[in-house]
Coordinates of C-alpha atoms in Angstrom, one line a residue:
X927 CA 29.5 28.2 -40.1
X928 CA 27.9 29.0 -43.6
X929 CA 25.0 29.3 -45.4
X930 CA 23.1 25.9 -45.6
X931 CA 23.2 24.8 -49.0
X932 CA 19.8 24.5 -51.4
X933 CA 19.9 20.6 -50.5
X934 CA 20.4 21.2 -47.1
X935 CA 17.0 23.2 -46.9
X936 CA 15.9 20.3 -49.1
X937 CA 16.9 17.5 -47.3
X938 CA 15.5 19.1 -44.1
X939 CA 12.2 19.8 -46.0
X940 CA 12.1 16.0 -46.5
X941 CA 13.2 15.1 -43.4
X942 CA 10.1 16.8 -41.7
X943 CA 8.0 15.7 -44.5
X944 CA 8.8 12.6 -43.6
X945 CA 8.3 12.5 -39.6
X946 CA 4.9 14.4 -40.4
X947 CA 3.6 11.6 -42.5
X948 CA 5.0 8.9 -39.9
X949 CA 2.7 11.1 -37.0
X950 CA -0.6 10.9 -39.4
X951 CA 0.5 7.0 -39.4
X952 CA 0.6 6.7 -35.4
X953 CA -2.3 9.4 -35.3
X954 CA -5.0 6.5 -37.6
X955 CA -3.0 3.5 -35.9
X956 CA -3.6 5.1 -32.2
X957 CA -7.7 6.3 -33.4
X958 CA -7.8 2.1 -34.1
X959 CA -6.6 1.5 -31.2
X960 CA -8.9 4.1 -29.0
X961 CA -12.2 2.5 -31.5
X962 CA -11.3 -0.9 -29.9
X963 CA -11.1 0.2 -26.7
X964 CA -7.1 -0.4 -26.0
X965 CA -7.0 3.1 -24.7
X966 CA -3.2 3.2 -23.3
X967 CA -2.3 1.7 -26.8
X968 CA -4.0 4.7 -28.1
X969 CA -2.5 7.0 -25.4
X970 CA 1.2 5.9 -26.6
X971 CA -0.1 5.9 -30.5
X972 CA -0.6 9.7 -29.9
X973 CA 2.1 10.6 -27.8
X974 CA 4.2 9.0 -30.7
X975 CA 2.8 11.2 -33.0
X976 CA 3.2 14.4 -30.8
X977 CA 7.4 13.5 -30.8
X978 CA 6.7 13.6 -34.9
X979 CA 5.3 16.7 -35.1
X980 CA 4.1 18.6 -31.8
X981 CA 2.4 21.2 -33.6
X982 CA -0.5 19.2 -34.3
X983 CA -3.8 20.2 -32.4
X984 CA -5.9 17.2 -32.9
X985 CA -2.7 15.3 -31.8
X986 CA -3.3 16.7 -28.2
X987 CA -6.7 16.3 -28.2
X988 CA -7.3 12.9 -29.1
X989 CA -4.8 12.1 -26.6
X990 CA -6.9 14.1 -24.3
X991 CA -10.0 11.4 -24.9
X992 CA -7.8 8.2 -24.6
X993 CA -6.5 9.6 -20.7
X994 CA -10.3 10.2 -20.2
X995 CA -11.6 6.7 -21.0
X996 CA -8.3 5.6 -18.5
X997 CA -9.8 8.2 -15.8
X998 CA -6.6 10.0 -16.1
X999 CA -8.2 13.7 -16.0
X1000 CA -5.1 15.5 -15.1
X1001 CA -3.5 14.4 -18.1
X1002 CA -6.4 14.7 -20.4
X1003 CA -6.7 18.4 -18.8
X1004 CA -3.2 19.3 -19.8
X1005 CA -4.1 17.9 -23.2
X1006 CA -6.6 19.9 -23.9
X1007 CA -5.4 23.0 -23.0
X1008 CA -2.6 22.3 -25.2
X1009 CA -5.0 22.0 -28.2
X1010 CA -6.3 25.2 -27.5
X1011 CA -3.1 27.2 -27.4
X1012 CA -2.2 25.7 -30.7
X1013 CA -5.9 26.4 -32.1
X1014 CA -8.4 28.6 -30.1
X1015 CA -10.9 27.7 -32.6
X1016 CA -10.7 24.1 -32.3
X1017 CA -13.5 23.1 -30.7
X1018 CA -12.7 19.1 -29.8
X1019 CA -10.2 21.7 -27.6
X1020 CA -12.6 22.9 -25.5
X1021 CA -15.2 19.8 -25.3
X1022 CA -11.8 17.5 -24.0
X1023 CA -10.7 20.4 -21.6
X1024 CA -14.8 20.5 -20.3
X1025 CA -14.8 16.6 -20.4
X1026 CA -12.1 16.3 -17.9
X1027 CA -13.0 18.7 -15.6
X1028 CA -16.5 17.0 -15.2
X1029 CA -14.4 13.8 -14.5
X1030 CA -12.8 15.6 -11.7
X1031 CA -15.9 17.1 -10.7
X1032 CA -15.8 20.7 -11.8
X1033 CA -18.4 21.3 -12.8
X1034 CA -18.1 24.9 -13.4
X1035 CA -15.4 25.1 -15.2
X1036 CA -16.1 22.5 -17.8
X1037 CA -19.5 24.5 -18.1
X1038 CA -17.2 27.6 -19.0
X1039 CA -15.6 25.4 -21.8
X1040 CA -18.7 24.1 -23.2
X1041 CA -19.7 28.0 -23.7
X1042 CA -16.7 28.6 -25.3
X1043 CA -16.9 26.0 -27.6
X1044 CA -20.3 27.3 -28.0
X1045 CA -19.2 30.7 -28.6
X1046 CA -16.7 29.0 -32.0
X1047 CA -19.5 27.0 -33.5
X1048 CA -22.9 27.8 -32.2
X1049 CA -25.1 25.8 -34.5
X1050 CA -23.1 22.2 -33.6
X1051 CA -25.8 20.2 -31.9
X1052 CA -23.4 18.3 -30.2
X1053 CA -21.9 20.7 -28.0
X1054 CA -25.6 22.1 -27.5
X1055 CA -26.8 19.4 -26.1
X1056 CA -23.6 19.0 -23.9
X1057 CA -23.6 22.6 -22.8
X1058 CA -27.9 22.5 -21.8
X1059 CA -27.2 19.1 -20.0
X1060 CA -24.0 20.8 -18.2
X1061 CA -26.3 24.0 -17.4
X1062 CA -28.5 21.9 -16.2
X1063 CA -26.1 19.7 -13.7
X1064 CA -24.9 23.2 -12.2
X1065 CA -28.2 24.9 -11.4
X1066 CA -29.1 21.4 -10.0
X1067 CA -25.9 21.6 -7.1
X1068 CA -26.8 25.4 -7.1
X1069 CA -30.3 24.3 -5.6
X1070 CA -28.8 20.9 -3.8
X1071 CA -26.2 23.3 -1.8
X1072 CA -29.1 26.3 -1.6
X1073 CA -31.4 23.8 0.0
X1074 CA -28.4 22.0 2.4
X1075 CA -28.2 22.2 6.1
X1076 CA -25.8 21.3 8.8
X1077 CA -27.3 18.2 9.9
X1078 CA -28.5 18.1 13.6
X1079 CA -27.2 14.6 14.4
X1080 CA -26.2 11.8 12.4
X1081 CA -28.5 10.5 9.9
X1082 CA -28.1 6.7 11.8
X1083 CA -30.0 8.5 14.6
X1084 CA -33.3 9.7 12.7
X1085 CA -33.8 5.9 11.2
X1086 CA -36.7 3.9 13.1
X1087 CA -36.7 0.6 11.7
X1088 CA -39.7 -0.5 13.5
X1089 CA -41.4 2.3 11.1
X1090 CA -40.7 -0.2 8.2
X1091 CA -43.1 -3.0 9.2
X1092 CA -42.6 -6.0 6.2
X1093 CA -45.9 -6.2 4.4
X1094 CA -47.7 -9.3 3.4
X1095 CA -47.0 -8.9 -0.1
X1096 CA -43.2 -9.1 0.8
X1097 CA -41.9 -12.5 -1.3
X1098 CA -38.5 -12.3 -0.8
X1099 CA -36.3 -13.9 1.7
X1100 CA -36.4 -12.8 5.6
X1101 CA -34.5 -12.9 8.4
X1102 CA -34.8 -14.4 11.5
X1103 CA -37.4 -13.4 14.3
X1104 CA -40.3 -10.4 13.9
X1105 CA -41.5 -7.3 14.2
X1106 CA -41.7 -6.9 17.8
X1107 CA -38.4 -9.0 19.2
X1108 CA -36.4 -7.5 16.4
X1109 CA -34.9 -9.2 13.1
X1110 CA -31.0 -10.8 12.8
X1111 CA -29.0 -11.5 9.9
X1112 CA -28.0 -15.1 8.9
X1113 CA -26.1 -17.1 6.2
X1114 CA -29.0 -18.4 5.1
X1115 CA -30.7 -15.1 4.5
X1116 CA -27.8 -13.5 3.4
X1117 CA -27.3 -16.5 0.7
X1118 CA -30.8 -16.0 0.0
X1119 CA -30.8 -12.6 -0.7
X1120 CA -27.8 -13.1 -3.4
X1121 CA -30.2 -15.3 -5.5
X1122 CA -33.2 -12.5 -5.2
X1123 CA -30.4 -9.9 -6.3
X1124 CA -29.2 -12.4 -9.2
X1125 CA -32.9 -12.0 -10.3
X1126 CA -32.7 -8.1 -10.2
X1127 CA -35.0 -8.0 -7.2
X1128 CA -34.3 -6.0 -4.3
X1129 CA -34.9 -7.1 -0.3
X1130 CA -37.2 -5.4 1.8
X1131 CA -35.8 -2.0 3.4
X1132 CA -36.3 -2.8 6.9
X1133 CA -33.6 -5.4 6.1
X1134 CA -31.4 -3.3 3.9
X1135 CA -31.5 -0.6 6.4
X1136 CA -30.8 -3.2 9.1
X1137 CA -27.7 -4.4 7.1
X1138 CA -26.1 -0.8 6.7
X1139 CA -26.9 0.3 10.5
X1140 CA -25.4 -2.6 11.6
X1141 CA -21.8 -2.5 9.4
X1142 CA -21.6 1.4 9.9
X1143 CA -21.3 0.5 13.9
X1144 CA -18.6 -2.4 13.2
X1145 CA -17.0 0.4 10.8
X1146 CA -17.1 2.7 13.3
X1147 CA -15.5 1.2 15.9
X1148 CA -12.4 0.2 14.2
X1149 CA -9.3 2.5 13.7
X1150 CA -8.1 4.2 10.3
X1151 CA -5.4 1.4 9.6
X1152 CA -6.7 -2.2 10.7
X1153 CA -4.1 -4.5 11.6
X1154 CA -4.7 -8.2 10.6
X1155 CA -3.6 -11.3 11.9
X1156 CA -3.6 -14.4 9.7
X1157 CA -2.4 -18.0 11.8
X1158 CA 0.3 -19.9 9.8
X1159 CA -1.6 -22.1 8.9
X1160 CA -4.9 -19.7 7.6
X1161 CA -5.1 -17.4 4.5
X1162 CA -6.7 -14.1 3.7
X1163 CA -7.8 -13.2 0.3
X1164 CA -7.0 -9.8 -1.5
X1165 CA -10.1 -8.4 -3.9
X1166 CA -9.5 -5.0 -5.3
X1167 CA -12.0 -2.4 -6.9
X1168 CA -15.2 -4.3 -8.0
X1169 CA -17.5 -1.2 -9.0
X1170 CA -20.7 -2.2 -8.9
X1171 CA -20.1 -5.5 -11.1
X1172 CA -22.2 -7.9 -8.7
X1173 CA -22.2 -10.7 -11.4
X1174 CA -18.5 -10.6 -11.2
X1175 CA -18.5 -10.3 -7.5
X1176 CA -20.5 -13.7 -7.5
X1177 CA -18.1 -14.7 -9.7
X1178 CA -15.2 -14.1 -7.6
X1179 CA -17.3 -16.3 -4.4
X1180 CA -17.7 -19.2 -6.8
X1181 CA -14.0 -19.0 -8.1
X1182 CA -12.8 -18.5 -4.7
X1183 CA -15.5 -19.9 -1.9
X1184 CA -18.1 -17.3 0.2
X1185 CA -16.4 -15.1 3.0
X1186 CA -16.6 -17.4 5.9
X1187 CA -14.2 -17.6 9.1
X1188 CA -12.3 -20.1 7.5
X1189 CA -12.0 -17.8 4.3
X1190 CA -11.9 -14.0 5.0
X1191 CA -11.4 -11.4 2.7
X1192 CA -10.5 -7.9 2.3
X1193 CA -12.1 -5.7 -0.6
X1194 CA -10.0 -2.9 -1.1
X1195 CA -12.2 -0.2 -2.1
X1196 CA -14.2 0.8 -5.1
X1197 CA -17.3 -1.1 -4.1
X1198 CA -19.6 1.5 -6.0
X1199 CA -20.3 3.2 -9.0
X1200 CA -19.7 2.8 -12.5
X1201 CA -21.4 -0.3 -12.6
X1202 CA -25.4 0.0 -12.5
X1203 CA -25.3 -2.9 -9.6
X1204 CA -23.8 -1.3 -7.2
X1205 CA -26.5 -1.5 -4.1
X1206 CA -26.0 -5.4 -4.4
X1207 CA -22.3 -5.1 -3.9
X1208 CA -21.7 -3.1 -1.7
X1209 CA -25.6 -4.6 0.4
X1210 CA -23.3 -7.8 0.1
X1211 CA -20.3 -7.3 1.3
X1212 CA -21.9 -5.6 4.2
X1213 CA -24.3 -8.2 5.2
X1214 CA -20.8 -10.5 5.1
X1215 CA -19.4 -7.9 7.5
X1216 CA -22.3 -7.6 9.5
X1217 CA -21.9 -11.8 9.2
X1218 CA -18.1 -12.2 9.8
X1219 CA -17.0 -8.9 11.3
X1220 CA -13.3 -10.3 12.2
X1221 CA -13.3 -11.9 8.5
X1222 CA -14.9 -9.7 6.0
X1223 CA -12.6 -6.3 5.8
X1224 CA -13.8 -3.3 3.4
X1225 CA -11.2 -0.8 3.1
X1226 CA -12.2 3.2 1.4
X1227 CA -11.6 3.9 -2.0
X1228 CA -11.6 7.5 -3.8
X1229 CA -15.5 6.2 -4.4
X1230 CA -17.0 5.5 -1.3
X1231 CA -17.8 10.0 -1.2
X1232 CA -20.6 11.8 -1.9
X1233 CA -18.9 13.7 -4.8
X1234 CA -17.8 10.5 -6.8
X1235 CA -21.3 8.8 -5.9
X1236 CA -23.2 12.0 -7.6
X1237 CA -21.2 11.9 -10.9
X1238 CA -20.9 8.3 -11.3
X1239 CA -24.3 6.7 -10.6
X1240 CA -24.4 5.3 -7.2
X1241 CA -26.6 7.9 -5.4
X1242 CA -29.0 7.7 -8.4
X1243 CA -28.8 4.0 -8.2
X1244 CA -29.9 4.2 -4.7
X1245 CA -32.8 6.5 -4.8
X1246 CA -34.0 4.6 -8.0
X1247 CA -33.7 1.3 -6.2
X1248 CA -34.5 2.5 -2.7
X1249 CA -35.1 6.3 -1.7
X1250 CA -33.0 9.5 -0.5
X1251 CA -32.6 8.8 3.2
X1252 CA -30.6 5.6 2.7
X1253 CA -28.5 7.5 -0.3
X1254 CA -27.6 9.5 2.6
X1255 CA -27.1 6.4 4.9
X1256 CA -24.5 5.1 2.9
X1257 CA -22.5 8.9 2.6
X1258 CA -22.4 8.5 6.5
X1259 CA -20.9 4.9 6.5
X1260 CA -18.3 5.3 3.8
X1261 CA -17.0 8.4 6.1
X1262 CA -16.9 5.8 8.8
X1263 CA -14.8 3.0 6.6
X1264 CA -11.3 2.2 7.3
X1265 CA -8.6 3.1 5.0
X1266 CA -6.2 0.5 5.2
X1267 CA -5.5 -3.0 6.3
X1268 CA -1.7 -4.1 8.0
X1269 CA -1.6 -8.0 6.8
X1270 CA 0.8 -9.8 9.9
X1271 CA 3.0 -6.5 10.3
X1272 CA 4.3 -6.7 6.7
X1273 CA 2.1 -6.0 3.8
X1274 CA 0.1 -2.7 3.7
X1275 CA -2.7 -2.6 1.7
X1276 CA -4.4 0.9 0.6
X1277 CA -6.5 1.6 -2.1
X1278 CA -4.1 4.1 -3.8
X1279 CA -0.8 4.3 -2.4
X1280 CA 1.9 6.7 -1.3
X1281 CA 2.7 9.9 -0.2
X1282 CA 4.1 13.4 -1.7
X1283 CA 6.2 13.6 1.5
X1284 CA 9.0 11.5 3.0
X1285 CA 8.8 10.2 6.3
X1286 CA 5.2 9.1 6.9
X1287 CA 4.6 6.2 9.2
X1288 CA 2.1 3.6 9.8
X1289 CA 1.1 5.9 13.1
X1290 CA 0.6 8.6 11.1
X1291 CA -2.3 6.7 9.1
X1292 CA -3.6 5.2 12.7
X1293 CA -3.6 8.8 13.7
X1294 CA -6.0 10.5 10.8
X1295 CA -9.3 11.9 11.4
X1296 CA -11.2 10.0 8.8
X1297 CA -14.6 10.5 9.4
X1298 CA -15.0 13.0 7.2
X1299 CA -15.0 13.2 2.9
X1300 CA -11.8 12.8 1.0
X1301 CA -9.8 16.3 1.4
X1302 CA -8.3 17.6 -1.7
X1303 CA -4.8 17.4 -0.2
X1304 CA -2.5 15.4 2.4
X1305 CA -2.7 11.5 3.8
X1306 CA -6.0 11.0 3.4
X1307 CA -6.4 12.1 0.1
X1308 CA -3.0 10.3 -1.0
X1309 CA -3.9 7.0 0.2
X1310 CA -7.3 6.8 -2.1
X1311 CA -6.1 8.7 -4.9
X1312 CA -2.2 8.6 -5.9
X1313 CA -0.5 6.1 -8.4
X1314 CA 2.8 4.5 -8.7
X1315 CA 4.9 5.5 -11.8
X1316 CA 7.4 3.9 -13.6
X1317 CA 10.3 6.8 -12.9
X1318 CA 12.0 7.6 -9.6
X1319 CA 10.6 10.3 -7.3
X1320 CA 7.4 11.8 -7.1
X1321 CA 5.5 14.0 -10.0
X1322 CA 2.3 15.5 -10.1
X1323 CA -1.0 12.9 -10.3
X1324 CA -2.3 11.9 -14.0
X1325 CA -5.6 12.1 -12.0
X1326 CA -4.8 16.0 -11.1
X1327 CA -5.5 14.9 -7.5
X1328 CA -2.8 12.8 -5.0
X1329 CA 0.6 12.2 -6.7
X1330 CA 2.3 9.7 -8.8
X1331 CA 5.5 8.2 -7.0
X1332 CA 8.6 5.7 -8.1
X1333 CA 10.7 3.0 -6.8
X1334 CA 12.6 4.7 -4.6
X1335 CA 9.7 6.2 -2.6
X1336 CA 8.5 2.7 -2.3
X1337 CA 11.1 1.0 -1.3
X1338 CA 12.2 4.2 1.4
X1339 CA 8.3 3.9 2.7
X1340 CA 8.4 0.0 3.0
X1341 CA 11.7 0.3 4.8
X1342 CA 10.7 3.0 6.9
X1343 CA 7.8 0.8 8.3
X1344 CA 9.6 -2.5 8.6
X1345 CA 7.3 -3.8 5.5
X1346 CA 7.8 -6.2 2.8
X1347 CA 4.7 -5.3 0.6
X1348 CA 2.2 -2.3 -1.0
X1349 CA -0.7 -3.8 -2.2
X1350 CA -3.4 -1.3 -3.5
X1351 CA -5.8 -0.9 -6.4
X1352 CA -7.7 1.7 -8.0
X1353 CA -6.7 1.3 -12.1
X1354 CA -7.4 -0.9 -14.5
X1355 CA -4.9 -3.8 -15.6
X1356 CA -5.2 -5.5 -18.8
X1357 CA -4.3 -9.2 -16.9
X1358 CA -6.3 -7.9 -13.4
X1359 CA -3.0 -7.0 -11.6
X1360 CA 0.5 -5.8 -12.2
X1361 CA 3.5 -6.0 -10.0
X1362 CA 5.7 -2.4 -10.4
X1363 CA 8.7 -1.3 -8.5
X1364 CA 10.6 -4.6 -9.1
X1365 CA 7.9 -6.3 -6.8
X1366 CA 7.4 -4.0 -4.1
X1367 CA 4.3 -2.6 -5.1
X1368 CA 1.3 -4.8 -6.3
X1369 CA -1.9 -3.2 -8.5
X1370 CA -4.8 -5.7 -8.2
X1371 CA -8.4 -4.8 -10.0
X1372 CA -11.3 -7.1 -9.8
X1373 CA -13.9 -5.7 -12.5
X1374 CA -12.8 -7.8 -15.4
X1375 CA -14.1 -5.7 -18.5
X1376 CA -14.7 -2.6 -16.8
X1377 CA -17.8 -0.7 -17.6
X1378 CA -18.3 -3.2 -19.8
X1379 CA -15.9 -1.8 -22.4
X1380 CA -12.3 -2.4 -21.1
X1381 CA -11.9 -6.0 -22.2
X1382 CA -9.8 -6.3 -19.0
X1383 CA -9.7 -9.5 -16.9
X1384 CA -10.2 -9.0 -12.9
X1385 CA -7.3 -10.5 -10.5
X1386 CA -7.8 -11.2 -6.7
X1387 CA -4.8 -12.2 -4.6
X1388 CA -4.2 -15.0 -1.4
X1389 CA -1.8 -14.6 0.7
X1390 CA -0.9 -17.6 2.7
X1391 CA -0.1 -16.6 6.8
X1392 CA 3.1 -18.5 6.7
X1393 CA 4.9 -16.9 3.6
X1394 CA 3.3 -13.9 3.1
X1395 CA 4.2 -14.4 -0.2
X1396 CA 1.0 -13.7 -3.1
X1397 CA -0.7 -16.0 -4.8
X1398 CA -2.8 -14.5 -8.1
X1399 CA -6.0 -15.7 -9.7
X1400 CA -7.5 -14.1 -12.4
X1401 CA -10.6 -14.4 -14.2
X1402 CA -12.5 -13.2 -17.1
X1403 CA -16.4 -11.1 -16.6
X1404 CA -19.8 -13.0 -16.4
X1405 CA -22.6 -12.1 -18.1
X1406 CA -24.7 -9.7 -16.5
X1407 CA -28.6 -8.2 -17.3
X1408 CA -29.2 -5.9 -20.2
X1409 CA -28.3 -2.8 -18.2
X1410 CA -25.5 -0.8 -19.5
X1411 CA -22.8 0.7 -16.8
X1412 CA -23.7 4.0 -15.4
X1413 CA -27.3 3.8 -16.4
X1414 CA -28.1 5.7 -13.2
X1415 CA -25.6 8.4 -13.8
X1416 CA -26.9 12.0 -15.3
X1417 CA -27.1 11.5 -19.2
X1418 CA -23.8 14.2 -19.8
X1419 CA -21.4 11.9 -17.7
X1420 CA -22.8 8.8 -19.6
X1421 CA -22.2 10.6 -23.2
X1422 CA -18.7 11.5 -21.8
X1423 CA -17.3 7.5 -21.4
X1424 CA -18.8 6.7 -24.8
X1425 CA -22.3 5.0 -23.0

């Protein structure tokens, strides 16, 4: 071939002009986007612009926040470290890279970025007060793991409730019976105790203990995978992560009628954090439980652990509201939660979803040791954490924890099992749920505008025992008190989500 021509360099020379200019175009459209909160719009604005012109660190970056706000920190991470190769001294770089691995809970390493962000522009006050508030968060699990024990027994076993005697003062509702026969939980109290919450007042602790003691024993005695029946003629309703929204929650009973015999439910995970209301949730659903233990059915999400409950504002919320022995009440029950539900032998329904292996069986799942916190790898970890994706096969998790898997795995798992159905939740839908893998698998999500910012609406599902086939209802959020999400959760974490 020859020598290209002066108006070939030319022409290329325009050509590239030209795609740069259209990147800086999807690069503003996609930052509008991301200021309005429409963070996958903004996630596909900048991967547009990376096509244009992948040379571009801030490109990377800013892609790196929108996958943060969408809790996708495996993606962000991967991001940001391509920033940094392209600039070392761009510090936005470092802060995304640092920001994502405090979403995933490393803590270390994101402390390691701030410093080197630090290290590039030492006077930015920004990133000082990031990397003193991250210095701050490791020398406090330095102490917390210093100061930690092997427990003797089960913390269940060291609570007296007769030691929480209900003082005169006490003015909110009560349950049946006294001090010396012992107290049980009705409908009417547990009604009663959803107005006192409405008011943002909390029940006595001899009762909230009560309620937790009681649904960790009705937790504990069922298996991993929970196989429901529902008559031909009955229904069962299908809620998925609610997050500490409790006005929603409400919302969801009046939309939909109170757990009751004749209308059970199962809430698939995500009861807790995020959401600064998060004791009344998940003190609600429980007292339903404790109320309808055949009828109310709470599955585990990837929240219900101690590690997701110290980043995002649960255990805060619970020594605030209450103190540090029922914080670690509630660690002990979620170990004890089941993590799936088998609706009438054909729909499976699992917080996350699928599995990075071929082969797995509903015996498997009966057959794992859950009482324990989420492992890092295998079934347990896979069914709160992974994700479906649009292509076939499987591919490393967006989260950078569980895996992301197609069509195909779907359909082979479903058919494998004799099943007709994956149901399962854990990620925001614009319209409250979304049916991928031509069908097969269902996403429902049940905090409409999540953490108050999402502008999503919240879905629930009914499926009918004599088709099996789902019904949806969605529904827009309630107004709630003046609290923002996460107010309970360290001041770093808040600053990450824009709060």
């Amino acid at each position: 071939m020859g020598e290209p021509t002066a108006n070939g360099n030319h022409s290329a020379q325009v050509d590239d002009d030209d795609a740069h200019a259209q990147a800086e175009a999807a690069k503003i459209a996609a930052n509008d986007d991301f200021k309005e909160a429409h963070y996958q719009k903004a996630v596909d604005g900048y991967t547009k612009a990376i096509l244009l012109n992948p040379d571009q660190a801030v490109y990377y970056a800013n892609r790196a926040a929108a996958h943060i706000r969408l809790e996708s920190f495996g993606s962000a991470l991967a991001d940001a470290t391509k920033a940094i190769e392209l600039d070392p001294k761009y510090i936005k770089g470092y802060y995304r890279r640092a920001d994502a691995s405090l979403g995933m809970g490393k803590m270390k390493k994101a402390l390691s970025d701030f410093k080197r962000a630090a290290s590039v522009a030492p006077r930015d006050p920004d990133l000082r007060k990031k990397l003193q508030q991250c210095e701050r968060e490791v020398k406090r699990i330095r102490f917390e793991e210093a100061l930690a024990a092997p427990a003797e027994k089960p913390v269940a076993e060291e609570i007296d409730l007769s030691s929480m005697p209900v003082e005169g003062g006490y003015d909110g509702p009560m349950m049946e019976g006294n001090e010396d026969d012992g107290y049980t939980l009705t409908r009417d109290f547990v009604i009663a105790m959803l107005e006192r919450f409405k008011d943002q007042k909390t029940i006595h602790k001899r009762f909230a203990f009560q309620i937790i003691l009681q649904a960790r024993e009705l937790f504990k005695a069922a298996p991993s995978l929970v196989d429901v029946n529902i008559a031909h003629d009955a229904h069962i309703t299908t809620c998925g992560d609610v997050h500490g929204q409790f006005y929603d929650l409400l919302n969801i009973w009046e939309l939909n009628g109170l757990p009751s015999e004749d209308n059970p439910y199962i809430f698939n995970g995500d009861f807790v954090d995020r959401g600064s209301f998060s004791v009344e949730v998940i003190l609600a659903l429980m007292a339903f439980k404790v109320l309808y233990p055949q009828h109310m059915h709470l599955a585990r999400g990837n929240h219900e652990s101690q590690g997701m409950n110290k980043l995002y504002g649960f255990e805060g919320e619970v020594k605030h509201k209450y103190n540090a022995t029922m914080a670690d009440l509630f660690r002990e029950t979620f170990c004890w939660l089941p993590l799936g539900h088998v609706l009438n032998g054909r729909v499976l329904v699992v917080h996350g979803g699928l599995f990075s292996k071929d082969g797995v069986t509903l015996d498997d799942l009966r057959r794992i040791d859950r009482y324990r916190e989420p492992p890092e790898e295998g079934l347990m970890c896979e069914l709160l954490w992974s994700d479906p994706q649009p292509g076939a096969g499987r591919a490393p998790s967006k989260r950078g924890v569980g895996v992301a898997f197609g069509a195909d795995v779907t359909r082979a798992f479903l058919e494998h099992n004799g099943l007709d159905l994956l149901v399962r939740s854990h990620e925001v839908k614009d319209n409250g749920y979304e049916l991928d893998h031509d069908g097969y698998c269902i996403t429902v999500f049940s905090a409409p505008n999540y953490c108050d910012q999402m502008g999503n609406k919240g879905a629930f599902i009914r499926f009918n025992g004599a088709t099996m086939t789902p019904q949806f209802t969605t529904f827009d959020s309630v107004p709630h008190p003046n609290v923002r999400a996460m107010a309970y959760a360290s001041n770093i974490f808040g600053s990450m989500f824009g709060m």
